[in-house]
Structure formats: structure tokens, C-alpha cells
Coordinates of N, CA and C in Angstrom, one line a residue:
X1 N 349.0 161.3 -94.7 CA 347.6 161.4 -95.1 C 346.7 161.3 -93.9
X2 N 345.6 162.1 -93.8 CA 344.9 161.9 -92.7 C 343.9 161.5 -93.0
X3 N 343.0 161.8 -93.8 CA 342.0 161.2 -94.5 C 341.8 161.4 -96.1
X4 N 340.9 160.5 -96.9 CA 341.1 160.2 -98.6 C 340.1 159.6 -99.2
X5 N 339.3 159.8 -99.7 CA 338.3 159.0 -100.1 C 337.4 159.7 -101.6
X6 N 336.6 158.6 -101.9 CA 335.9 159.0 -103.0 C 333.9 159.0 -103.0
X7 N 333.7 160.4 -103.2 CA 332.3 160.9 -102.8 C 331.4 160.8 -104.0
X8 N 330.9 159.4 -104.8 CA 330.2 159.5 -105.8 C 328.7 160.2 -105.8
X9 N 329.2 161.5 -106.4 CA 327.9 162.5 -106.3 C 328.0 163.4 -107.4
X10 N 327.5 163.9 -107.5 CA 327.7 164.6 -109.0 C 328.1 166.4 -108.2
X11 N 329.2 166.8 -108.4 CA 329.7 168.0 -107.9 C 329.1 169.3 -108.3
X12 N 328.4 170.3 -107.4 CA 327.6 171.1 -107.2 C 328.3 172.3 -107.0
X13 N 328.2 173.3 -107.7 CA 328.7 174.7 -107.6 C 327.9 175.5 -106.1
X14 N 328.7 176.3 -105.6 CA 327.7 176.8 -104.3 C 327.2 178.1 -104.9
X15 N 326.2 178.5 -104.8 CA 324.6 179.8 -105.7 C 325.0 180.6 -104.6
X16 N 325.0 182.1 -105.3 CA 325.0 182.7 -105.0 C 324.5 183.5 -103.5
X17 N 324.8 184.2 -102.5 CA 323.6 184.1 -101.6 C 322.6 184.8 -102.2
X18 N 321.0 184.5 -101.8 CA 320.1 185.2 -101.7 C 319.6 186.7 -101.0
X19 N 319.0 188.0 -101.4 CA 318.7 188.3 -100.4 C 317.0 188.3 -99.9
X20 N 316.5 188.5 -98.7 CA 315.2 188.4 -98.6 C 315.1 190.2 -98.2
X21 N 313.5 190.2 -98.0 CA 312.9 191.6 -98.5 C 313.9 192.4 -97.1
X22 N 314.0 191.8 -96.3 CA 314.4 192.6 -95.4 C 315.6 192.5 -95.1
X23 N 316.8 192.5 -96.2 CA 317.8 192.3 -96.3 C 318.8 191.2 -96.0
X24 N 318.5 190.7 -95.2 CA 319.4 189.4 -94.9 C 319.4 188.5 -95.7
X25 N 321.0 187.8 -95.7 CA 321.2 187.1 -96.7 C 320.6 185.6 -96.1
X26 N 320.8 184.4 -97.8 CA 320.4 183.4 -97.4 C 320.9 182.3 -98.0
X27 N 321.5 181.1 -98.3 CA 321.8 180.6 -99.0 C 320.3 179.9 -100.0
X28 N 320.4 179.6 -101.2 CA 319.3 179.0 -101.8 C 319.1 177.7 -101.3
X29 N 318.3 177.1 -101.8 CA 317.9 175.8 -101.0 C 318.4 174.4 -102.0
X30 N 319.0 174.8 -103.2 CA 319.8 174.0 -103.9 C 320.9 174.0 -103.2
X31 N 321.6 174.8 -103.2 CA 322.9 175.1 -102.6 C 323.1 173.9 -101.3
X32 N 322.3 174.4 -100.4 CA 322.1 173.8 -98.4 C 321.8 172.5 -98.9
X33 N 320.6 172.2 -99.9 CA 320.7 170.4 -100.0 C 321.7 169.7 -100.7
X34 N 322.6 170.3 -101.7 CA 323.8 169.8 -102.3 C 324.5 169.3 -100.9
X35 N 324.9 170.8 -100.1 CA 325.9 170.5 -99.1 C 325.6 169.7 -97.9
X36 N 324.6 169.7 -97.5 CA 324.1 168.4 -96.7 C 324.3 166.9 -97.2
X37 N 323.9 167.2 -98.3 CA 324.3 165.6 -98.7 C 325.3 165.7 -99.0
X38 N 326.6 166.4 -99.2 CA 327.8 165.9 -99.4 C 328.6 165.8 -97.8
X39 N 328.1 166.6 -96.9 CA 328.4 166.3 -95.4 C 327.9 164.8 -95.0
X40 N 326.8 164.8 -95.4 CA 326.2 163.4 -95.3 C 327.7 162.3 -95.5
X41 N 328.1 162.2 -96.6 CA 329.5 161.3 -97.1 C 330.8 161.8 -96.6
X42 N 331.1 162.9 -96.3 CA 332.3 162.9 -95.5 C 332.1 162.6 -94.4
X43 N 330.8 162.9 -93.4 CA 330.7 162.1 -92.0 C 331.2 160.7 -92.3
X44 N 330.3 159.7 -93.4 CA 330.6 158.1 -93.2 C 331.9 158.2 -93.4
X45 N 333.3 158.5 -94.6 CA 334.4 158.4 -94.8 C 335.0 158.3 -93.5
X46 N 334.7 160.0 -92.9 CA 335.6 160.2 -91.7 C 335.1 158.9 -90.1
X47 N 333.9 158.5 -90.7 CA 333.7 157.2 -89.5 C 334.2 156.2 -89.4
X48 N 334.4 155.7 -91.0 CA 334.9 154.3 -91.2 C 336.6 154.7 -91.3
X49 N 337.1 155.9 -90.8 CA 338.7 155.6 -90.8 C 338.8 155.4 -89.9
X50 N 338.6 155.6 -88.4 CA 339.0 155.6 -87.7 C 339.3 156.4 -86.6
X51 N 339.5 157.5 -87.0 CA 340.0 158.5 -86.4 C 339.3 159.4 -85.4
X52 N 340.1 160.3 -85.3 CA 339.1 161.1 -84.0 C 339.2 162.6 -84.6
X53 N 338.0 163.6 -85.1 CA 338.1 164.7 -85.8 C 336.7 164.9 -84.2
X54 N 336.5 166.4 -84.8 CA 337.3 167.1 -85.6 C 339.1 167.7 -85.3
X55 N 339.6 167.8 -86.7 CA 341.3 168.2 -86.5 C 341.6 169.0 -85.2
X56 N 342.7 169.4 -84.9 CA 343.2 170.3 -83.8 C 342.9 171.5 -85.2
X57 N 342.4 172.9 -84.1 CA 342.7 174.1 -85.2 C 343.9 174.9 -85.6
X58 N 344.7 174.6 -84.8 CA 346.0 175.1 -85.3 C 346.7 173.9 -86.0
X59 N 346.2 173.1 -86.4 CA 346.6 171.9 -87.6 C 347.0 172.6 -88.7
X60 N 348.2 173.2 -89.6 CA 347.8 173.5 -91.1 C 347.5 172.8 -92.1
X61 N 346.7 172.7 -92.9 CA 346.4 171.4 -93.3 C 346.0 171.6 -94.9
X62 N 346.8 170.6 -96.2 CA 346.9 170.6 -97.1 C 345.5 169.8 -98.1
X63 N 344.5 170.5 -98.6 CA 343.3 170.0 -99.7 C 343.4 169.3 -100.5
X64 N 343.6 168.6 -101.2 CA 343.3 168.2 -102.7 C 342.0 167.4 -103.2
X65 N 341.5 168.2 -104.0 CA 340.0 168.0 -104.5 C 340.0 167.6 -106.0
X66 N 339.4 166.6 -106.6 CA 339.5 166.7 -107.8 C 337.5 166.2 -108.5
X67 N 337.9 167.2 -109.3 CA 335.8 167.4 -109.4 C 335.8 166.9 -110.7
X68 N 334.7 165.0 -110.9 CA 334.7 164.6 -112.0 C 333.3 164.9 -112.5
X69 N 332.7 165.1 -114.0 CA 331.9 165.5 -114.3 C 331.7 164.1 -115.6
X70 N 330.1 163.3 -115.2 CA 330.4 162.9 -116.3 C 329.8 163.6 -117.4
X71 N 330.6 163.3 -118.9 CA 330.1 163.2 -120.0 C 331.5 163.4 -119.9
X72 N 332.2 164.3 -121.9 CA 332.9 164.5 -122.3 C 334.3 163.3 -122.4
X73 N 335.4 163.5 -122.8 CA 336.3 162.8 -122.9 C 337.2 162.4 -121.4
X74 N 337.1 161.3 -121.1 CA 337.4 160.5 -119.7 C 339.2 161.8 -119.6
X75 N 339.1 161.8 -118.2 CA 340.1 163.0 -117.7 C 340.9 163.7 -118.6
X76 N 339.9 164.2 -119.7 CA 340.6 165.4 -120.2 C 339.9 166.8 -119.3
X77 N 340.6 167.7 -118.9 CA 340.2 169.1 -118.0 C 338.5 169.7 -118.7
X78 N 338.5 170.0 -117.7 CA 336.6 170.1 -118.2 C 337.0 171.9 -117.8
X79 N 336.8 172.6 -118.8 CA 336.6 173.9 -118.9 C 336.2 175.0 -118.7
X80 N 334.7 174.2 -118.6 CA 333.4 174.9 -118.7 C 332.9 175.3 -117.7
X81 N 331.5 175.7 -117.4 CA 331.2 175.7 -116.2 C 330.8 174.7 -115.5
X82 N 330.4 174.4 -114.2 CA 330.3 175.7 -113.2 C 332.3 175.8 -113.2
X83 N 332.2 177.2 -112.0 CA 334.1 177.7 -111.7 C 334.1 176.9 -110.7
X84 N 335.4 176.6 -111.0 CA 336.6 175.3 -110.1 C 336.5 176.1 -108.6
X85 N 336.5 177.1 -108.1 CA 336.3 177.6 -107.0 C 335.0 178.1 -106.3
X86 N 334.1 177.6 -107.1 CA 332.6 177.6 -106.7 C 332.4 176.1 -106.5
X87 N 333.0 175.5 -106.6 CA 332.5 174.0 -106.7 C 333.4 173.5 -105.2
X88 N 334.7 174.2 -104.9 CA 335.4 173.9 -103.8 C 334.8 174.9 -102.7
X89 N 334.1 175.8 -103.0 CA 333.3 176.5 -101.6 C 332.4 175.4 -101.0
X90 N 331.3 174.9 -101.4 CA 330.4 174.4 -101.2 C 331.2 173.2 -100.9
X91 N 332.2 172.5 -101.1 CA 332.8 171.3 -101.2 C 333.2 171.4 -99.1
X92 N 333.7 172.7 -99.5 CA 334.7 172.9 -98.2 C 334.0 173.0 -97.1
X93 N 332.9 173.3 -97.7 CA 331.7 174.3 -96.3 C 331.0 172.9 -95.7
X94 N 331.1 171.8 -96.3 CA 330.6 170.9 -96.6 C 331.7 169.5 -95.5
X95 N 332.8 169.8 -96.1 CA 334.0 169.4 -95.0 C 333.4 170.2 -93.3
X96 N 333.3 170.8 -93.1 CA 333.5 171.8 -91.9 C 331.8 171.4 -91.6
X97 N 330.8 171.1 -92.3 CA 330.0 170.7 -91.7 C 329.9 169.4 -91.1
X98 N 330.5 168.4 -91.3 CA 330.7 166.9 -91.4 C 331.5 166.8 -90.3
X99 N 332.5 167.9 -89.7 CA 332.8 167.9 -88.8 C 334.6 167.7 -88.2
X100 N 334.7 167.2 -89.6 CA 336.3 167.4 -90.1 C 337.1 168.0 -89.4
X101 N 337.1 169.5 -89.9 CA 337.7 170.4 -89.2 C 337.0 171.2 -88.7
X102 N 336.9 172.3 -87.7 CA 335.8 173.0 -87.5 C 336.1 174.2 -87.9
X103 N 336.9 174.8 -89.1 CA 337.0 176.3 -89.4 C 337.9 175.9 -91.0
X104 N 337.4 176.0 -92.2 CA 338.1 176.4 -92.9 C 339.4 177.2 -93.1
X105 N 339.5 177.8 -92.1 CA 340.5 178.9 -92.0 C 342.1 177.9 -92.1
X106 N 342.0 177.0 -91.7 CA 342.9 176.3 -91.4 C 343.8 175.7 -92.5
X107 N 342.9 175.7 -93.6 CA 343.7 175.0 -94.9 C 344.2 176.2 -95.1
X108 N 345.7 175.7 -95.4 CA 346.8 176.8 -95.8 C 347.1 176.1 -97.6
X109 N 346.6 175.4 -97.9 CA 347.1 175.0 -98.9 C 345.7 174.2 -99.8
X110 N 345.6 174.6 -101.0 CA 344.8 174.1 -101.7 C 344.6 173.6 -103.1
X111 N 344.5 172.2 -103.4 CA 344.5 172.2 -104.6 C 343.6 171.7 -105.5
X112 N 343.0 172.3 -106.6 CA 341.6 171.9 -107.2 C 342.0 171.1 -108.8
X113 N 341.2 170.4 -108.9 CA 341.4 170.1 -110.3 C 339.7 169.8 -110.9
X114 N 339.5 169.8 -112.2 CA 338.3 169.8 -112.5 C 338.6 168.9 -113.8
X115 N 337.8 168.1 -114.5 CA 337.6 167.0 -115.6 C 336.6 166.3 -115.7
X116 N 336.8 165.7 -116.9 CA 335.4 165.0 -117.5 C 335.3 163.4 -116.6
X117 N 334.9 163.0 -116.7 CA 334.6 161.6 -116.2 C 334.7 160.5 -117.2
X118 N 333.9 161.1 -118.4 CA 333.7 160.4 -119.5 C 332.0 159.9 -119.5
X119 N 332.0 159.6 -120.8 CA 330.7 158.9 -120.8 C 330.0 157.9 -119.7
X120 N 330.4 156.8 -119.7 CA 330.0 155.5 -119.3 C 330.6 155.9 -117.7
X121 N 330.8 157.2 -117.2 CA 331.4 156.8 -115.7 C 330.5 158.0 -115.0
X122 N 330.6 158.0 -114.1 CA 330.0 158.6 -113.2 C 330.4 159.9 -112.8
X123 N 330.1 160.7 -112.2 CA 330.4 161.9 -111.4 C 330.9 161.8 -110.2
X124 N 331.8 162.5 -109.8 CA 332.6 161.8 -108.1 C 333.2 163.5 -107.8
X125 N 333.7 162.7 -106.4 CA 334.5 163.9 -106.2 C 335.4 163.2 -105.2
X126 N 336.9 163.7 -106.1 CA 337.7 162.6 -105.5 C 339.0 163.5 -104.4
X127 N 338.8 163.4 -102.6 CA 339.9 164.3 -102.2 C 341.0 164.0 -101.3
X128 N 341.8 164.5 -100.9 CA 342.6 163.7 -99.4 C 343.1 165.3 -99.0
X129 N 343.0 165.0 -97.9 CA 343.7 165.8 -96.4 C 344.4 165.3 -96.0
X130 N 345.4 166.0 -96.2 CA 347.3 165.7 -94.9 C 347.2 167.3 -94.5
X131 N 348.5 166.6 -93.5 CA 348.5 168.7 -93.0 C 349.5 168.4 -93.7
X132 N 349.8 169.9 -94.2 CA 350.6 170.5 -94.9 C 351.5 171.1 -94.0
X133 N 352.8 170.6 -94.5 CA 354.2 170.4 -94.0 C 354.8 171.7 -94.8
X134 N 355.3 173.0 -93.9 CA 356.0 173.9 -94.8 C 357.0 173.8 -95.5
X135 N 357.8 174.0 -96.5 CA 358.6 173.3 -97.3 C 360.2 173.9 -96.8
X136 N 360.7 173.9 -96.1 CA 362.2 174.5 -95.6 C 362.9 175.1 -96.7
X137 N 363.4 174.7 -98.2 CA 364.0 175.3 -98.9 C 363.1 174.9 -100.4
X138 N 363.1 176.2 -101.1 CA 362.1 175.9 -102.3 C 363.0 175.7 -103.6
X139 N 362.9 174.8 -104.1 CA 363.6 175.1 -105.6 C 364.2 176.4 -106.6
X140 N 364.6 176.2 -107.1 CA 364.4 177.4 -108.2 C 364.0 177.9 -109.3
X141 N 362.7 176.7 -109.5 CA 361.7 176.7 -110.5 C 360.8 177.1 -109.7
X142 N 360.2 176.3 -108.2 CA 359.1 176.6 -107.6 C 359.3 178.3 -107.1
X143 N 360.7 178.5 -107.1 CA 360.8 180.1 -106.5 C 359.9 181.3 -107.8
X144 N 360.3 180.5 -108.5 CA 360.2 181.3 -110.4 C 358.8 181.2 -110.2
X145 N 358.0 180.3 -109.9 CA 356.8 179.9 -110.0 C 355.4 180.8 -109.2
X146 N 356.2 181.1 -107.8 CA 355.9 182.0 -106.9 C 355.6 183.0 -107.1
X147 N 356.8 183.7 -107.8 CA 357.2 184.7 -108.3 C 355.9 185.8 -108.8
X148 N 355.2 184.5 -109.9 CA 354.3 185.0 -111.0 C 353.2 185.6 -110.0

């Protein structure tokens, strides 16, 4: 594991880009202040481990994000909106701002999960980074699994 921690923020889908009159795009200004303040907290994480980032870029390196929402019933899968992969854009771009890694490109492996929090708890966003170790021989469920 290289780094892991828990980012109590309430998890923000990334908006669409904008365009202006003269064509260029733009991100909205919700979007840029979600992601700033979520760079804001992976900077402190990645300070108080210890470590020395950003990663090498030829690191391959394995995601796992899990986006709590409060209300609804405590970790049962939250459905609804915003999409599980609009929430990890902004998440990621957000990583790479903080300084982590310096290219997205790099994660070869990614895993999202989305759920309720529950009432009485908060909104978080819970992740850890290891590099991702290629697997030498795969099962024959995970082969079947592939497959699909």
C-alpha cells in the first residue's frame, strides 16, 4: 500500500465542461472549487505519510475509491445519482493535482464503489493506492469474468 486515507467531504460529481462565446472550453466553477478542496486533503494525507510523491510515472498503479453519501440506509449501494465515474473524474484530477502522481495515465487499474453513509454519518470519500502488481496466472472464474 502506498498511500490510504479518509477524505471527509461530501463527494462531488465533475460538470460538464463549459463553452465560452468563443469557443473554448472551461470547467464550471463548482466543479474547480470541489476539486481544489479535495486536492487541498490529499496534499495533507500525502504529507503526514511520509513519503516522497509525486510517484515515478512508469509506476502502474492500482485505485480504490469508495464514495459515501450521507442519508439512505448505512452501506447499502447508493444507485442514484450523480454516475460512479463522474465522481471518480473529479476525484482523480484531484489526485494529480495534489501532486500524487503527475499523470493519470498511470493507473492501470481501478476500482469504484458508491453507498449510502446513512443518516447520522457523514459523507467521506474513502481510497488507497498500491501499484498494481500484474497477476501472472488468472483463475478460471476471473478468466470467465474477463471474458464478458
Amino acid at each position: 500500500m502506498i498511500l490510504s486515507g479518509t477524505i471527509r467531504i461530501r463527494p462531488t460529481p465533475k460538470q460538464r465542461p463549459k463553452l465560452k462565446r468563443n469557443g473554448r472550453a472551461y470547467n464550471p466553477q463548482k466543479t474547480r472549487d470541489a476539486q481544489r478542496h479535495q486536492a487541498f486533503f490529499f496534499r495533507l494525507i500525502s504529507k503526514e505519510s511520509g513519503q516522497s510523491f509525486p510517484l515515478p510515472p512508469k509506476l502502474p498503479l492500482e485505485i480504490c475509491m469508495k464514495f459515501y453519501t450521507k442519508g439512505g440506509v448505512t452501506d447499502n449501494p447508493k444507485t442514484s445519482v450523480p454516475d460512479t465515474d463522474n465522481l471518480c473524474k473529479l476525484t482523480l484530477d484531484a489526485i494529480v493535482d495534489s501532486g500524487i502522481i503527475r499523470c493519470d495515465a498511470q493507473v492501470t487499474k481501478l476500482v469504484l464503489e458508491k453507498y449510502w453513509a446513512g443518516k447520522d454519518q457523514e459523507s467521506k470519500i474513502v481510497f488507497s493506492i498500491a501499484e498494481h502488481a500484474p497477476a501472472l496466472e488468472q483463475t478460471e472464474p476471473e478468466q470467465q469474468r474477463l471474458a464478458l
